[in-house]
Coordinates of C-alpha atoms in Angstrom, one line a residue:
X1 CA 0.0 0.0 0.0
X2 CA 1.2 3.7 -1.1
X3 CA 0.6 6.3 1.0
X4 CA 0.7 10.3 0.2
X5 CA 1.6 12.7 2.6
X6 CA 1.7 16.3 2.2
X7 CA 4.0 18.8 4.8
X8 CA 4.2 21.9 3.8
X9 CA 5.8 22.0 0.2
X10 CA 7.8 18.4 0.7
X11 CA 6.2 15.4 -0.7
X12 CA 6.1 12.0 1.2
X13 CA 5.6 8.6 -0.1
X14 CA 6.0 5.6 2.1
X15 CA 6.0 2.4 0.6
X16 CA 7.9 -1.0 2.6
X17 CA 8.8 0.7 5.2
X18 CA 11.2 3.2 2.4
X19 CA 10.6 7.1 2.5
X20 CA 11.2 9.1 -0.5
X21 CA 10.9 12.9 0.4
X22 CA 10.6 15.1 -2.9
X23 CA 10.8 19.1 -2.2
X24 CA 9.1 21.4 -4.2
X25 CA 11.0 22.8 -7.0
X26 CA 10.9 26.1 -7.1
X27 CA 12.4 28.2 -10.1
X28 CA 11.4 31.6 -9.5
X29 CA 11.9 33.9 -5.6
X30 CA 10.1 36.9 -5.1
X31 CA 9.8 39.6 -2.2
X32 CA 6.6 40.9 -1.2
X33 CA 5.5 43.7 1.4
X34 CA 4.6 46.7 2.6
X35 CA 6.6 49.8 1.1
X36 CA 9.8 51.0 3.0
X37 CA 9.9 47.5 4.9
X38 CA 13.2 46.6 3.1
X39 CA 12.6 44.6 0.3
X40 CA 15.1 46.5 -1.6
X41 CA 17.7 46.1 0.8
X42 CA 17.4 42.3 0.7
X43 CA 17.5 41.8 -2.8
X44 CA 20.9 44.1 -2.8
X45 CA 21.9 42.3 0.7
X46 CA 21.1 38.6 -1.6
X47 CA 23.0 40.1 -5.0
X48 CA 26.4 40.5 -2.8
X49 CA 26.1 37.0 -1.4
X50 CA 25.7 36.0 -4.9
X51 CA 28.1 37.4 -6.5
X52 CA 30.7 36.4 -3.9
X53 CA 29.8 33.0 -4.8
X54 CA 30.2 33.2 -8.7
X55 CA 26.4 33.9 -9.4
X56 CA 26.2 36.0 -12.6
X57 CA 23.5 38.3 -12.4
X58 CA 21.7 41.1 -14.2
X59 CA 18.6 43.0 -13.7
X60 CA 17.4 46.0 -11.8
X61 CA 16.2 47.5 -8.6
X62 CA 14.3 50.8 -7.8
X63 CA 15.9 53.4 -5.6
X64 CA 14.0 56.8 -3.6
X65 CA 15.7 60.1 -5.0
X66 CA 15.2 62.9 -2.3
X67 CA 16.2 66.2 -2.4
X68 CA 16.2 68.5 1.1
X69 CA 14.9 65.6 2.9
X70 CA 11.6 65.1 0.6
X71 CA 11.3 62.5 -1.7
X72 CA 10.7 63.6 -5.4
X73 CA 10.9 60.4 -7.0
X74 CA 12.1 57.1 -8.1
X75 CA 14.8 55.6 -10.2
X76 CA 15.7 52.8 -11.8
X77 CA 19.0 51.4 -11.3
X78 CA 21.1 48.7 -13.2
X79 CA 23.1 46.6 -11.2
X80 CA 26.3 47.8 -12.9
X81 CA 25.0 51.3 -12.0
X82 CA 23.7 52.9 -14.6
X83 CA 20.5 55.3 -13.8
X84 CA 17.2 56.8 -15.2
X85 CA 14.2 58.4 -13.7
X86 CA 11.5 56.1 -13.2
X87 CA 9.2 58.8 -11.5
X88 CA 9.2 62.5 -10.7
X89 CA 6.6 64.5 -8.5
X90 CA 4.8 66.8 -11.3
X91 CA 5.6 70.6 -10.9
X92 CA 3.0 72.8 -11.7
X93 CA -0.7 72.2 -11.8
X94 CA -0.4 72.3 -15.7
X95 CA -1.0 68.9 -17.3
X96 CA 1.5 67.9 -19.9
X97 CA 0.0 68.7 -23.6
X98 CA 3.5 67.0 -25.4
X99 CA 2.7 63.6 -24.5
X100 CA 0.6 61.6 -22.5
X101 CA 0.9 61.0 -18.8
X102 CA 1.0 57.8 -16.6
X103 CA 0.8 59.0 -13.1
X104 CA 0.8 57.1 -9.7
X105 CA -0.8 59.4 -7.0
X106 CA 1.6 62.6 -7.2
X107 CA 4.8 60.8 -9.6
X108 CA 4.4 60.8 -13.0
X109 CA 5.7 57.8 -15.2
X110 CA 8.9 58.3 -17.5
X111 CA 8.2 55.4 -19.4
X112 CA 10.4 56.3 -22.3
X113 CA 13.2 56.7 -19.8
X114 CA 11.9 53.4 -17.6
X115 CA 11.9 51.0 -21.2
X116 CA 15.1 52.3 -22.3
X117 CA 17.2 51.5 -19.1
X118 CA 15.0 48.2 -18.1
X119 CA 14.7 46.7 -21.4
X120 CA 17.2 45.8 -22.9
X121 CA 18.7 44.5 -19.8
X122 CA 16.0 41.1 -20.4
X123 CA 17.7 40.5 -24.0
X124 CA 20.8 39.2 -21.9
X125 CA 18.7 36.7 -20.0
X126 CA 19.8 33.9 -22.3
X127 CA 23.3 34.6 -22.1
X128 CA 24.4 32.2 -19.6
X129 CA 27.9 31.2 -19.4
X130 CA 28.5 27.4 -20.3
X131 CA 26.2 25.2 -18.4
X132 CA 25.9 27.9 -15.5
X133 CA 22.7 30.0 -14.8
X134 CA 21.8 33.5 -14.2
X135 CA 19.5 35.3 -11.1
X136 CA 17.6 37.7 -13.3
X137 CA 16.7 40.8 -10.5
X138 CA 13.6 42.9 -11.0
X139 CA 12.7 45.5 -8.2
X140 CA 10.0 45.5 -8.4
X141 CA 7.1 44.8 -10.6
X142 CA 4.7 47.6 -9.6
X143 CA 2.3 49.8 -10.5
X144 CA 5.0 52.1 -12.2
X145 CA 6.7 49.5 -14.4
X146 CA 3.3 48.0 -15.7
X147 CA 2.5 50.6 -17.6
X148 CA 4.3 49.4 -20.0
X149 CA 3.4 46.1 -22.3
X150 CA 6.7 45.7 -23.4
X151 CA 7.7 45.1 -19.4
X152 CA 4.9 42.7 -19.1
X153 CA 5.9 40.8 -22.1
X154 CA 9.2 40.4 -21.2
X155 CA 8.6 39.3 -17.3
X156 CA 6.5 36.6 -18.6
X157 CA 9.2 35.1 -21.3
X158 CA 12.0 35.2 -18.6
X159 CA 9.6 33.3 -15.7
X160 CA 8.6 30.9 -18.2
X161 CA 12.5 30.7 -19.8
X162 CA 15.1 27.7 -18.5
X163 CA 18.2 30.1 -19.0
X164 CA 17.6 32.1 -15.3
X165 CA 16.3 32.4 -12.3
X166 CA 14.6 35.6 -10.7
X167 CA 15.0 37.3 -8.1
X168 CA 12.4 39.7 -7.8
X169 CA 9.6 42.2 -5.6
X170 CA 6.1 42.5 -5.9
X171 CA 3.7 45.1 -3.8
X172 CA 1.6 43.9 -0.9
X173 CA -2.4 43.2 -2.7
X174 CA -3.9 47.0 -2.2
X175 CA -6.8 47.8 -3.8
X176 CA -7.8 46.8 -7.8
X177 CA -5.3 43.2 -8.5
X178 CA -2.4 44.4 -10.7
X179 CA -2.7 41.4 -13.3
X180 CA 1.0 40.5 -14.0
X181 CA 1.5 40.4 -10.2
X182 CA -1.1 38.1 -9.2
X183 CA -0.5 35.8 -12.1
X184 CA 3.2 35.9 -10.5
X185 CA 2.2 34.8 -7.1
X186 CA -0.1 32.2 -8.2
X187 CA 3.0 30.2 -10.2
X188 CA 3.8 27.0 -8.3
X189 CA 6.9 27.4 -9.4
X190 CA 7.5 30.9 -7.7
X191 CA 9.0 31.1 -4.2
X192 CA 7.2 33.8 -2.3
X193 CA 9.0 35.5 0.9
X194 CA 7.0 38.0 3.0
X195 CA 8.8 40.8 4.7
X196 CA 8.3 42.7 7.5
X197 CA 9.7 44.2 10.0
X198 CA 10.0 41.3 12.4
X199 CA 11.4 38.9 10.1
X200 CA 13.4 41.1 7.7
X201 CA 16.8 40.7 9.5
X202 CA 16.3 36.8 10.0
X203 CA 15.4 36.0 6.4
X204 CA 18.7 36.5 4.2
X205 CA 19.4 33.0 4.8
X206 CA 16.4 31.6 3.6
X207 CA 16.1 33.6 0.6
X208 CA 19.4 32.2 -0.1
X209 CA 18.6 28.9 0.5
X210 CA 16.3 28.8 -2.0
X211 CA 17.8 30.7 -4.9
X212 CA 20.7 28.1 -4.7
X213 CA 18.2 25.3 -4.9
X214 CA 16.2 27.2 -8.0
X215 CA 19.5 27.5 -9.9
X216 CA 20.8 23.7 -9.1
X217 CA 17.4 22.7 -10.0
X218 CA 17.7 24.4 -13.2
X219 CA 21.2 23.4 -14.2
X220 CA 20.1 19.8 -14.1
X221 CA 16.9 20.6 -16.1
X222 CA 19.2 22.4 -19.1

């Protein structure tokens, strides 16, 4: 007789008296939580870890820009350090008649500036070295970023490419469902960590943990 046990995300079949314990293969880790609870940080905390241990990686993550103390906006940063606006606080009570806005409460939207930095950098996904994956980093996949198709397009061919694994954020569920997000934490094959501020010192490890166990997985799946 077979029998099927289920704890937590390992699978247990016992059969003779023999135990055969199967984790859950992950291939995919994202962050998720409240904003300024340090999401950021951990990716960046995770990407140095990484690298220290011969991970290649590529991707981007979103950074406040303040000026006098006030925050004006966001960027988007490459993790070789190149910049661009992602939002700006519109001055003026004028609307824009040049081109048309995306806005987010008081940011608007560079998009033009957004798709030229972010893009391209998903063209490299593919480029793995020999045998060896990548951890693909997008911070974050937000309200911002998904105005833009291209963006969305792209996200979905890399979580559904063998070449990389992501590393990546997604926003606490607030208000109307952002699509690309909740398809994202629905995947079975996505690992999703909540932050906060009780746990966000403790869970390095773990994020670790599991990246290392998405990219093994993949190597042997290549």
């Amino acid at each position: 007789m077979l029998e099927l046990c289920v704890y937590g995300s390992e699978f247990v079949a016992a059969a003779a008296g023999l135990c055969v314990v199967k984790t859950a293969m992950f291939k995919h880790v994202f962050l998720t939580g409240p904003p300024g609870v340090g999401k950021t940080t951990l990716v960046q905390k995770a990407c140095e870890a990484l690298v220290s241990s011969g991970v290649g990686l590529e991707g981007f993550y979103t950074e406040e820009v303040r000026e006098g103390g006030r925050r004006v906006g966001f960027d988007v940063v490459t993790l070789t350090g190149e910049r661009g606006h992602l939002s700006r606080i519109r001055e003026g009570a004028g609307a824009s008649h040049v081109r048309r806005e995306y806005m987010v409460g008081q940011y608007v939207v560079d998009l033009p500036s957004f798709e030229n930095l972010a893009l391209p950098l998903f063209r490299h996904t593919g480029a793995a070295d020999g045998d060896s994956r990548k951890v693909f980093v997008i911070d974050e996949i937000g309200k911002m970023e998904l105005f833009s198709q291209s963006f969305i397009r792209a996200v979905r061919q890399t979580l559904d490419s063998s070449s990389c694994t992501i590393l990546g954020t997604i926003p606490v569920p607030k208000g109307k469902p952002l699509g690309l997000v909740e398809e994202v934490r629905s995947r079975r094959d996505v690992k999703v960590f909540s932050v906060s501020k009780e746990n966000r010192n403790t869970l390095l490890q773990d994020i670790l943990t599991t990246l290392q166990e998405c990219l093994k997985h993949g190597s042997q799946n290549q």
